[in-house]
PDB file of C-alpha atoms in Angstrom:
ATOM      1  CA  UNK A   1     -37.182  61.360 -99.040  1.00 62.00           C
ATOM      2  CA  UNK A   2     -35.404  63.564-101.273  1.00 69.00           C
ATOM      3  CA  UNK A   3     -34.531  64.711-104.367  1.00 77.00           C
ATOM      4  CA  UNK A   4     -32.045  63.681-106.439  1.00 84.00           C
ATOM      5  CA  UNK A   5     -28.253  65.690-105.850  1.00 86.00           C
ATOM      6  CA  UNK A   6     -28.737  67.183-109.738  1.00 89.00           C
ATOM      7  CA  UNK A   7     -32.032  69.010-108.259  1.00 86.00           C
ATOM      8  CA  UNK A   8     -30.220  69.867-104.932  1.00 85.00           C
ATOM      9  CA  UNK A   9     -27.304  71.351-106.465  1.00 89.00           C
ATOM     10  CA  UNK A  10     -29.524  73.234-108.736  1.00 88.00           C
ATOM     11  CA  UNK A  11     -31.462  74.368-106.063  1.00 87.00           C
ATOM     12  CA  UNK A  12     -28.930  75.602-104.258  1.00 87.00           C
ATOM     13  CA  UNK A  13     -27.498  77.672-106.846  1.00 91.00           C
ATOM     14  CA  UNK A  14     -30.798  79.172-107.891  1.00 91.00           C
ATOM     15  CA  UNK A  15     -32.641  80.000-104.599  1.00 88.00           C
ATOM     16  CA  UNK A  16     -30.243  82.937-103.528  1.00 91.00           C
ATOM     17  CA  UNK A  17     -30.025  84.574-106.964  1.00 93.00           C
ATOM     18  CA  UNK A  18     -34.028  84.027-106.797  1.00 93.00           C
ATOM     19  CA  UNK A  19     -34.230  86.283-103.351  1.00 92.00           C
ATOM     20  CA  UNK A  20     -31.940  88.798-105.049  1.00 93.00           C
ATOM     21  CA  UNK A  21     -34.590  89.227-107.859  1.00 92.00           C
ATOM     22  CA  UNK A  22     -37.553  89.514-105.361  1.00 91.00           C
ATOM     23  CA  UNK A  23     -35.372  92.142-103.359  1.00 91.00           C
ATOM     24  CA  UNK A  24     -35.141  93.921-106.598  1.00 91.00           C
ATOM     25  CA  UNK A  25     -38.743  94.109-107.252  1.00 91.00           C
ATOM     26  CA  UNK A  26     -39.440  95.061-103.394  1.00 90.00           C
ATOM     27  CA  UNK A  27     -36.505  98.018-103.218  1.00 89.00           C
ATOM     28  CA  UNK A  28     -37.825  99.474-106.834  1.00 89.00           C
ATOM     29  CA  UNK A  29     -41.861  99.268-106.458  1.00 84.00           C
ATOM     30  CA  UNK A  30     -42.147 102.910-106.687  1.00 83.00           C
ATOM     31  CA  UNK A  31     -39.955 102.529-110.249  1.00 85.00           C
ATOM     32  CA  UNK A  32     -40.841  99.948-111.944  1.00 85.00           C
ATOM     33  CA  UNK A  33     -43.558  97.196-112.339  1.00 85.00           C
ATOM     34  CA  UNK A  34     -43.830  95.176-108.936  1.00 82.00           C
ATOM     35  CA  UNK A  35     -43.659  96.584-105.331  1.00 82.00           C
ATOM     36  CA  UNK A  36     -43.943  94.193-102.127  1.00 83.00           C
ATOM     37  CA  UNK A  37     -46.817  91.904-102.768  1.00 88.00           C
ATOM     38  CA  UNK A  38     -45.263  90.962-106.143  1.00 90.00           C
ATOM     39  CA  UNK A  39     -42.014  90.827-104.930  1.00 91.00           C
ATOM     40  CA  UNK A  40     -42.606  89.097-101.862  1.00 90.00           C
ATOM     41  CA  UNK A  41     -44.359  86.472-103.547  1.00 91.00           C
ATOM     42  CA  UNK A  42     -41.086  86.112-106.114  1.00 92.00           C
ATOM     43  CA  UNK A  43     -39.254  85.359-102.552  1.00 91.00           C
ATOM     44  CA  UNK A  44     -41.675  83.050-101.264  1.00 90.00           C
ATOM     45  CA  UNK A  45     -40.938  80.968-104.489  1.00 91.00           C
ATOM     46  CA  UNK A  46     -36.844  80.124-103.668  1.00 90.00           C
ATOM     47  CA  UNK A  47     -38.393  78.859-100.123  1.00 86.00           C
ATOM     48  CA  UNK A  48     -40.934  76.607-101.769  1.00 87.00           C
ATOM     49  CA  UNK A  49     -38.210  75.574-104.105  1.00 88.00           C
ATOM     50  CA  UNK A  50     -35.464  74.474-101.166  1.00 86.00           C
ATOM     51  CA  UNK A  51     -38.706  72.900 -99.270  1.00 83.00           C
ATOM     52  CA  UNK A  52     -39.043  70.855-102.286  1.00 82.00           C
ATOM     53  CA  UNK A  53     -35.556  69.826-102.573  1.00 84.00           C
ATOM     54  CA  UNK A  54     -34.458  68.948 -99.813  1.00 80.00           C
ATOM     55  CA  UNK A  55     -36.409  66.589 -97.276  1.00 73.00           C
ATOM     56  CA  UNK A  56     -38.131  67.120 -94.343  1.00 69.00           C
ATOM     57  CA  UNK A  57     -35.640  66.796 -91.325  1.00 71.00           C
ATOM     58  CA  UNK A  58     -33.266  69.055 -93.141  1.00 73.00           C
ATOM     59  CA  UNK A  59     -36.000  71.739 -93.831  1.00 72.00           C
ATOM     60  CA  UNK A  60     -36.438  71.034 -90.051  1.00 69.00           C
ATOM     61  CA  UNK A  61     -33.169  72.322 -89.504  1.00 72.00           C
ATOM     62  CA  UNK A  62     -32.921  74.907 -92.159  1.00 72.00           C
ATOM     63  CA  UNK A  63     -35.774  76.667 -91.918  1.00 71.00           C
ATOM     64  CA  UNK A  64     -37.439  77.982 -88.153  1.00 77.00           C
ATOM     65  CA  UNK A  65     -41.437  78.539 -88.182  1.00 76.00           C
ATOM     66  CA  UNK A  66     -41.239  80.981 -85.226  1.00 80.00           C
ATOM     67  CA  UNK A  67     -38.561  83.299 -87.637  1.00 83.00           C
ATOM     68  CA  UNK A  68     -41.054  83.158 -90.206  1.00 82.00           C
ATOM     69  CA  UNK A  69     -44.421  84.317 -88.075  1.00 83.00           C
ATOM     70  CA  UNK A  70     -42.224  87.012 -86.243  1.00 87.00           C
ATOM     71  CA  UNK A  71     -41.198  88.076 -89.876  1.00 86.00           C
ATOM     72  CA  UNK A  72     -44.667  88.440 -90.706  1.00 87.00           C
ATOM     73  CA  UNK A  73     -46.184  90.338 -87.929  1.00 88.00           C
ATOM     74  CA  UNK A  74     -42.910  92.412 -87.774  1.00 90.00           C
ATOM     75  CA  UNK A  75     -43.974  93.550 -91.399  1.00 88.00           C
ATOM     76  CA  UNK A  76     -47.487  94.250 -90.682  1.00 89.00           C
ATOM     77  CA  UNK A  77     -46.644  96.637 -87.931  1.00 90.00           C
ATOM     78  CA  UNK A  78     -44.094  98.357 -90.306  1.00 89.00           C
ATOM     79  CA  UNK A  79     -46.538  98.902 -92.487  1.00 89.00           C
ATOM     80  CA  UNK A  80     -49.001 100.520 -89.745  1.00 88.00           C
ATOM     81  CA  UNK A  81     -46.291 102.061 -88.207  1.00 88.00           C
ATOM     82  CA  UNK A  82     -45.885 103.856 -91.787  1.00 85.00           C
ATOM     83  CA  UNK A  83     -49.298 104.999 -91.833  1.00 83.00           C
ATOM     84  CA  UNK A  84     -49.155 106.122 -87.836  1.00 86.00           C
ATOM     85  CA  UNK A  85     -46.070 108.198 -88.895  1.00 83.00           C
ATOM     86  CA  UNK A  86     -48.648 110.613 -91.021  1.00 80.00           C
ATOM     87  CA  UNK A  87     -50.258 110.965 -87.871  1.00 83.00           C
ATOM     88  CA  UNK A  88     -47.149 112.135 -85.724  1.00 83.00           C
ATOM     89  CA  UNK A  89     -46.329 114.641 -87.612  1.00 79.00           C
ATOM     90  CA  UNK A  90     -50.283 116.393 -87.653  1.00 77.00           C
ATOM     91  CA  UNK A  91     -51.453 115.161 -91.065  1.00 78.00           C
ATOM     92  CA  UNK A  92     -53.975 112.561 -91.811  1.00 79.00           C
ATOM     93  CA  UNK A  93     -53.399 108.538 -91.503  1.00 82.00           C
ATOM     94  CA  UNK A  94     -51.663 107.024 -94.555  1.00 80.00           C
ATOM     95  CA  UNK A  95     -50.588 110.886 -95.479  1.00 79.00           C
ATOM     96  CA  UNK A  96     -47.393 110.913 -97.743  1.00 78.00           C
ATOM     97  CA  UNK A  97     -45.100 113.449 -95.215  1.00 77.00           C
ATOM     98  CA  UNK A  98     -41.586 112.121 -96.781  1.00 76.00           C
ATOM     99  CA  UNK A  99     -42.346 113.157 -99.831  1.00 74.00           C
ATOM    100  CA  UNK A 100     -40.715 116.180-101.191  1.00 72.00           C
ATOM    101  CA  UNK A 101     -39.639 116.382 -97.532  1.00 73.00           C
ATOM    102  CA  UNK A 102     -35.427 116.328 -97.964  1.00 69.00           C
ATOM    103  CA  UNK A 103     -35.376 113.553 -95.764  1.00 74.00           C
ATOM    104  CA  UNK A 104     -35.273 109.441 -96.219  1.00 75.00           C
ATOM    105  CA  UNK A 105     -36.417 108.880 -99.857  1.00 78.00           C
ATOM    106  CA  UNK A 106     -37.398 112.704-100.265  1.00 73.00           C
ATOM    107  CA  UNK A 107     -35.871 114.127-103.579  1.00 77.00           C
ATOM    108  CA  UNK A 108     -38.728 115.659-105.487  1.00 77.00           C
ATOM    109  CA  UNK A 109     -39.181 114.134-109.041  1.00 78.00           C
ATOM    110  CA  UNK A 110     -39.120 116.096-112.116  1.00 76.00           C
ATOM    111  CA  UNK A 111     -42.401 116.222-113.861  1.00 77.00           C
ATOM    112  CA  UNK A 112     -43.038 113.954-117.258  1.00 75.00           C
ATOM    113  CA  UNK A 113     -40.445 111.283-118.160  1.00 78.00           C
ATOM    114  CA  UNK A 114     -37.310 110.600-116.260  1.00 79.00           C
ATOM    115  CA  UNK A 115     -34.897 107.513-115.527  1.00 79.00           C
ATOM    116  CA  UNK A 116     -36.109 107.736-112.110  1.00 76.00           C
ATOM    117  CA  UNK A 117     -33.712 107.766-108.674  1.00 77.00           C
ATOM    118  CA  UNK A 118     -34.161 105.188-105.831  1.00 80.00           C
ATOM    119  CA  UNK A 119     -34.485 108.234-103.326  1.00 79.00           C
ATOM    120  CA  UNK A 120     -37.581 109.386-103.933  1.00 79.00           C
ATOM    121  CA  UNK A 121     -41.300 108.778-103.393  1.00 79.00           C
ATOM    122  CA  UNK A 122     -41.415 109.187 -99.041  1.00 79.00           C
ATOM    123  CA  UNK A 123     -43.247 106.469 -97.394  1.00 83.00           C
ATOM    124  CA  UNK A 124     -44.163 104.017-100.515  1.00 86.00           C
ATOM    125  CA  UNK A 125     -40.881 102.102-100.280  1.00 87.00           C
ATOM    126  CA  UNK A 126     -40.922 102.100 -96.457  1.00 87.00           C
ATOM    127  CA  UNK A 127     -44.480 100.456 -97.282  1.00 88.00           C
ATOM    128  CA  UNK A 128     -43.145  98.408-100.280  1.00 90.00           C
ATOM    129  CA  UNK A 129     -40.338  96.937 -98.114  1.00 90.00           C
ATOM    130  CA  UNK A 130     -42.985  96.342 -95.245  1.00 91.00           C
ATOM    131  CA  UNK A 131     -45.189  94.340 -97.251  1.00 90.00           C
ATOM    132  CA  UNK A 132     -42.197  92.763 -99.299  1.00 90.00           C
ATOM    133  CA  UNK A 133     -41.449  91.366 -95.610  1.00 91.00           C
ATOM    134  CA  UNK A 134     -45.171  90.454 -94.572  1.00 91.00           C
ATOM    135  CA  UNK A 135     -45.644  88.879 -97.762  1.00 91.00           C
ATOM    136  CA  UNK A 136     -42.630  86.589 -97.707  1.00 89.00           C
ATOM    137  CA  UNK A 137     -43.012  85.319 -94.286  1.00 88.00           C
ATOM    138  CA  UNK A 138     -46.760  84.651 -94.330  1.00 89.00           C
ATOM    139  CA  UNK A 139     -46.176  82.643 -97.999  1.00 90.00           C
ATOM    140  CA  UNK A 140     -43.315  80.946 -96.314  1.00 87.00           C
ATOM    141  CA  UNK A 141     -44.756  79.920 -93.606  1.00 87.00           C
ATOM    142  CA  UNK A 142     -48.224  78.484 -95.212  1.00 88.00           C
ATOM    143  CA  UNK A 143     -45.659  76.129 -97.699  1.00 86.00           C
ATOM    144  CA  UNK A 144     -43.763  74.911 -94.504  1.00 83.00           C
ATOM    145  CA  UNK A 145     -46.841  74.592 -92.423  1.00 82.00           C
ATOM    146  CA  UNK A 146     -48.270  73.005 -95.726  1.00 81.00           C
ATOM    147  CA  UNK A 147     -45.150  70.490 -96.566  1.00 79.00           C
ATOM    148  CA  UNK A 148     -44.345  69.501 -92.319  1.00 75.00           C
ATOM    149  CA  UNK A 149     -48.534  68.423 -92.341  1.00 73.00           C
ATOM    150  CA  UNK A 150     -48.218  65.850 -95.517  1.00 70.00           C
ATOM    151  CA  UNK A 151     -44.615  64.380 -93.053  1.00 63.00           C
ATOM    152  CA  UNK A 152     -42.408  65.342 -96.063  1.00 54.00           C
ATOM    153  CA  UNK A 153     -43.667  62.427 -98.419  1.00 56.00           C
ATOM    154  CA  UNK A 154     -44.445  62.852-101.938  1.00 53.00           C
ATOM    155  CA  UNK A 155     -47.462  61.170-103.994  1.00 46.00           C
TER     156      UNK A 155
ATOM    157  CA  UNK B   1     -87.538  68.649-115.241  1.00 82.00           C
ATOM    158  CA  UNK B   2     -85.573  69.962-112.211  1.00 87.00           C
ATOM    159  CA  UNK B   3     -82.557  69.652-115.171  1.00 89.00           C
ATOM    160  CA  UNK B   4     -84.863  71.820-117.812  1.00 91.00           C
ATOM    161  CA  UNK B   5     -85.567  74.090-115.299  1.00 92.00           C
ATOM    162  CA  UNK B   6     -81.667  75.294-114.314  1.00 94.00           C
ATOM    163  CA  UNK B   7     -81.218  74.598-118.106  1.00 93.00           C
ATOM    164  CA  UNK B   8     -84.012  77.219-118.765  1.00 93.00           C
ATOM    165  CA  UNK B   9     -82.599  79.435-116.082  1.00 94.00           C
ATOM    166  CA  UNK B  10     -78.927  79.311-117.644  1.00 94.00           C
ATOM    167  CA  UNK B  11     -79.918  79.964-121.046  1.00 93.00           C
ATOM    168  CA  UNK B  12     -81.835  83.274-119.946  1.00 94.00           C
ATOM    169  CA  UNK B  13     -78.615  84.325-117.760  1.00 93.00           C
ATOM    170  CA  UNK B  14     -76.615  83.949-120.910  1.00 93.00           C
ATOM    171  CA  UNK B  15     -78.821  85.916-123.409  1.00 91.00           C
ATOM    172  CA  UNK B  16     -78.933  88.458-121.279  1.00 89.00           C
ATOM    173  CA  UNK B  17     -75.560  88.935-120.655  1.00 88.00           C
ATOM    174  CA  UNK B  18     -75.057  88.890-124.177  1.00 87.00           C
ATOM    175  CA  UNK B  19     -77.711  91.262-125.174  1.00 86.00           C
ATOM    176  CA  UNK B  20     -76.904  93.561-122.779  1.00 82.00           C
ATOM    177  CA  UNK B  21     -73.846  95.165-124.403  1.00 77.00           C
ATOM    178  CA  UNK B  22     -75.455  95.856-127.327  1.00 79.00           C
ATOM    179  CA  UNK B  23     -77.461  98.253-125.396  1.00 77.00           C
ATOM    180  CA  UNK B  24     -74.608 100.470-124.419  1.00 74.00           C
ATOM    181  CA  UNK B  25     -72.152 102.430-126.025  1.00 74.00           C
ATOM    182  CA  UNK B  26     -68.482 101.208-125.579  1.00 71.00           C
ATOM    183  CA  UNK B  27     -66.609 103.628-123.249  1.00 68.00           C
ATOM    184  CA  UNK B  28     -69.909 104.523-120.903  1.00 64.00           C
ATOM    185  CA  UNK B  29     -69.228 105.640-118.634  1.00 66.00           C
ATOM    186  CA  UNK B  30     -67.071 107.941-119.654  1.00 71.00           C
ATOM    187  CA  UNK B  31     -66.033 109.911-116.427  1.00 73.00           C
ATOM    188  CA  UNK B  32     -62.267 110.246-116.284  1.00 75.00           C
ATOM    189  CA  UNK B  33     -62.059 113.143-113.834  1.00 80.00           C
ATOM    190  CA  UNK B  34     -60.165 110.850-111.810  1.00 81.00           C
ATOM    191  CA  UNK B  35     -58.003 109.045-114.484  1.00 81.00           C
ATOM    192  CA  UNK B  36     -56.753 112.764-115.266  1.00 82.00           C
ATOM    193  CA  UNK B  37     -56.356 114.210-111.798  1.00 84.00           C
ATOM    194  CA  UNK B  38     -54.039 111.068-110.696  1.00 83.00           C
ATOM    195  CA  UNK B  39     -52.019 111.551-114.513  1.00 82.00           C
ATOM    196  CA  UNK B  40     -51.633 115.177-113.687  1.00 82.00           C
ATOM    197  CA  UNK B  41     -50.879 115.585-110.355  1.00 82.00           C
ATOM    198  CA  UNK B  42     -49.673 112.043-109.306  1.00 77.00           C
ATOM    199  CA  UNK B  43     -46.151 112.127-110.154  1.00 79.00           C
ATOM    200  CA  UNK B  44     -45.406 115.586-108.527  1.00 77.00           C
ATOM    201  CA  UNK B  45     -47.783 114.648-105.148  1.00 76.00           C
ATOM    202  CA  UNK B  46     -46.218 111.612-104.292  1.00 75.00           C
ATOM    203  CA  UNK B  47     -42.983 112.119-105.968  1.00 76.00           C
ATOM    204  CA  UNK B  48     -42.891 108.496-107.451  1.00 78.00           C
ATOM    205  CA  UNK B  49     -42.731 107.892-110.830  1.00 81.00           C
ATOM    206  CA  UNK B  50     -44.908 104.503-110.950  1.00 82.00           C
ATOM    207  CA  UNK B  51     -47.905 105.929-110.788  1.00 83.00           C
ATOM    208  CA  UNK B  52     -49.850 102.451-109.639  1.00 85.00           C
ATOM    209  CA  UNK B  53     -47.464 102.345-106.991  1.00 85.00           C
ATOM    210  CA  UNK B  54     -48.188 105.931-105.868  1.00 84.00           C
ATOM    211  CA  UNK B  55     -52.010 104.383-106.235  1.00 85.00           C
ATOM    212  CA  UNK B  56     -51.799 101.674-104.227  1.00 84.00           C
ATOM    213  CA  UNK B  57     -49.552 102.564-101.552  1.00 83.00           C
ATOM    214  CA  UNK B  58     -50.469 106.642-101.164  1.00 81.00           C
ATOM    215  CA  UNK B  59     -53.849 107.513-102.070  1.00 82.00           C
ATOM    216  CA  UNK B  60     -55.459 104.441-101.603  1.00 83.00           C
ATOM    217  CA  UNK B  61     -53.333 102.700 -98.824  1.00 80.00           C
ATOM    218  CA  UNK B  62     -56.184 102.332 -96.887  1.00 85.00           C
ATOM    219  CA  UNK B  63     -57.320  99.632 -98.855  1.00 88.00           C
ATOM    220  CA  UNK B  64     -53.918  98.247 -98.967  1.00 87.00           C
ATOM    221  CA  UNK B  65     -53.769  97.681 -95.256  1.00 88.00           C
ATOM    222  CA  UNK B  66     -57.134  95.975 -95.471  1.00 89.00           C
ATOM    223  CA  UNK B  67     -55.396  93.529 -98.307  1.00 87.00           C
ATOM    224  CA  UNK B  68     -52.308  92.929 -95.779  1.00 88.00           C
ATOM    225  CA  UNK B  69     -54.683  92.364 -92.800  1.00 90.00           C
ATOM    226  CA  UNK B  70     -56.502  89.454 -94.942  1.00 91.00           C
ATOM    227  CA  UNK B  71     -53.125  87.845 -95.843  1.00 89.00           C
ATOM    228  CA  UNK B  72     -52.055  87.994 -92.060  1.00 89.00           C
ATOM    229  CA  UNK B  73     -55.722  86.330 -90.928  1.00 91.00           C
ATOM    230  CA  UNK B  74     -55.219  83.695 -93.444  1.00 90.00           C
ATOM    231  CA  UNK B  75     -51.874  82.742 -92.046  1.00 88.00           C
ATOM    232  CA  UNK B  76     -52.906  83.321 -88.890  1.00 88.00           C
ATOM    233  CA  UNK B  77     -55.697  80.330 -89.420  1.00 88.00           C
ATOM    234  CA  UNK B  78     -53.063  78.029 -91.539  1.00 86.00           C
ATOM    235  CA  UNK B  79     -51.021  78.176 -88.445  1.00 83.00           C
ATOM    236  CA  UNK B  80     -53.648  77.465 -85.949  1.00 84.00           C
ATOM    237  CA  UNK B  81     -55.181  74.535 -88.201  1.00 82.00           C
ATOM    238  CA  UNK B  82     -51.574  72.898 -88.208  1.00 80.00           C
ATOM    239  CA  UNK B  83     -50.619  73.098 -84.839  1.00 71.00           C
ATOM    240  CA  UNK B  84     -53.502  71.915 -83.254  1.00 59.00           C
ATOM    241  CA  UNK B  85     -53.061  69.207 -85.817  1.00 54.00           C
ATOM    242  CA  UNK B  86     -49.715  68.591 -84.874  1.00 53.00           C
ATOM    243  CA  UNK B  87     -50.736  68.181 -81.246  1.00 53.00           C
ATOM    244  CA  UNK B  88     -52.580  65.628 -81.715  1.00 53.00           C
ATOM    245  CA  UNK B  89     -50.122  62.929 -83.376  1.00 56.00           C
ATOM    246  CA  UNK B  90     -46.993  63.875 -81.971  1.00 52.00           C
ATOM    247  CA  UNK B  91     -44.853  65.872 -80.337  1.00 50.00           C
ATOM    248  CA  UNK B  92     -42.070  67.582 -82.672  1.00 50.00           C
ATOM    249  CA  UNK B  93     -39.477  70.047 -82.140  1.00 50.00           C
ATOM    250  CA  UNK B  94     -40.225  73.397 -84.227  1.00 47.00           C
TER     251      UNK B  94
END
């Protein structure tokens, strides 16, 4: 069964415009209030939305489980591979060598209050986007896993 | 009685927990060594201006990996549960 077209259409509309915002709170967690867990999470939302939408044999064909788990583990080893990178380079695990480095997100930051730039801050948005990543695909995945175990029906 | 008893039990929990407060001044402890050296020194160290973030993902991201490694495990068991579930109804495409 499904929802009525009102709550599809709605749906619809809302669920890209709902991974947009989650982006947003990923790609600025070294800005503003968020980073990947939060943002991730936001994501996870527009897929539990559509899942409730829409019924089962079109999730079926919308949505692919094995996408979902390789999305996960792919942002898990991001994540390490981030903290591995400190050791390449002759520093400790987990060290910070972008920052102040020149290189990907490497502009120093002016001390005290400033509007901020999106370059800066060295591995914590490679980590932010890793876990934005890990986050959304293991969230996803439990609410499809969840919804294909109760065979799409509603109580 | 056995009801009197964890009744007895609760009410001593509570009054202490209550009580104990009283007993301390608000603010101990007061280190803040730490508080200051991550206000100071954060912003220009990990050249981020959320300083949580800088937290979370830079000085402590230790403990962050430990937090992604439990959210992997507990999808990891949500997908074994289901699929040996699945097995044994039916067979389904993914």
């Amino acid at each position: 069964m499904r929802m009525s077209k009102i709550v599809r259409t709605g749906a619809c509309i809302l669920y890209p415009l709902i991974i947009i915002f989650g982006l947003y709170v990923v790609v600025h967690g070294h800005l503003t209030p968020g980073g990947g867990f939060q943002g991730g999470a936001v994501i996870a939302t527009a897929a539990a939305l559509v899942l409730v939408a829409f019924s089962h044999e079109e999730i079926a064909g919308m949505v692919r489980k094995a996408f979902l788990s390789a999305q996960e583990s792919l942002g898990l080893l991001l994540f390490i591979g981030a903290g591995i990178l400190g050791l390449l380079a002759g520093a400790p695990f987990f060290a910070n060598i972008l920052a102040n480095s020149g290189l990907l997100f490497g502009l120093p930051v002016p001390p005290g209050p400033n509007p901020g730039d999106l370059n800066t801050a060295g591995v914590i948005p490679v980590m932010n986007i890793a876990v934005g990543v890990e986050v959304w695909g293991g969230l996803a995945i439990i609410l499809v896993y969840l919804f294909s175990a109760t065979g799409g029906e509603r109580t | 009685m056995k009801k009197v008893l964890v009744a007895a039990i609760f009410l001593v929990w509570a009054a202490g927990l209550c009580t104990i407060p009283l007993f301390l001044s608000f603010g101990d402890p007061a280190a803040t060594d730490m508080d200051t050296y991550f206000i100071r020194t954060g912003q220009a160290a990990a050249a981020a201006n959320n300083i949580v973030t800088s937290i979370v993902f830079d000085f402590r991201g230790f403990d962050t990996l430990g937090e992604s490694v439990v959210l992997f495990t507990a999808v990891t068991g949500v997908a074994l549960m289901f699929r040996a579930r699945k097995e044994g109804e039916e067979h389904e495409d993914e």
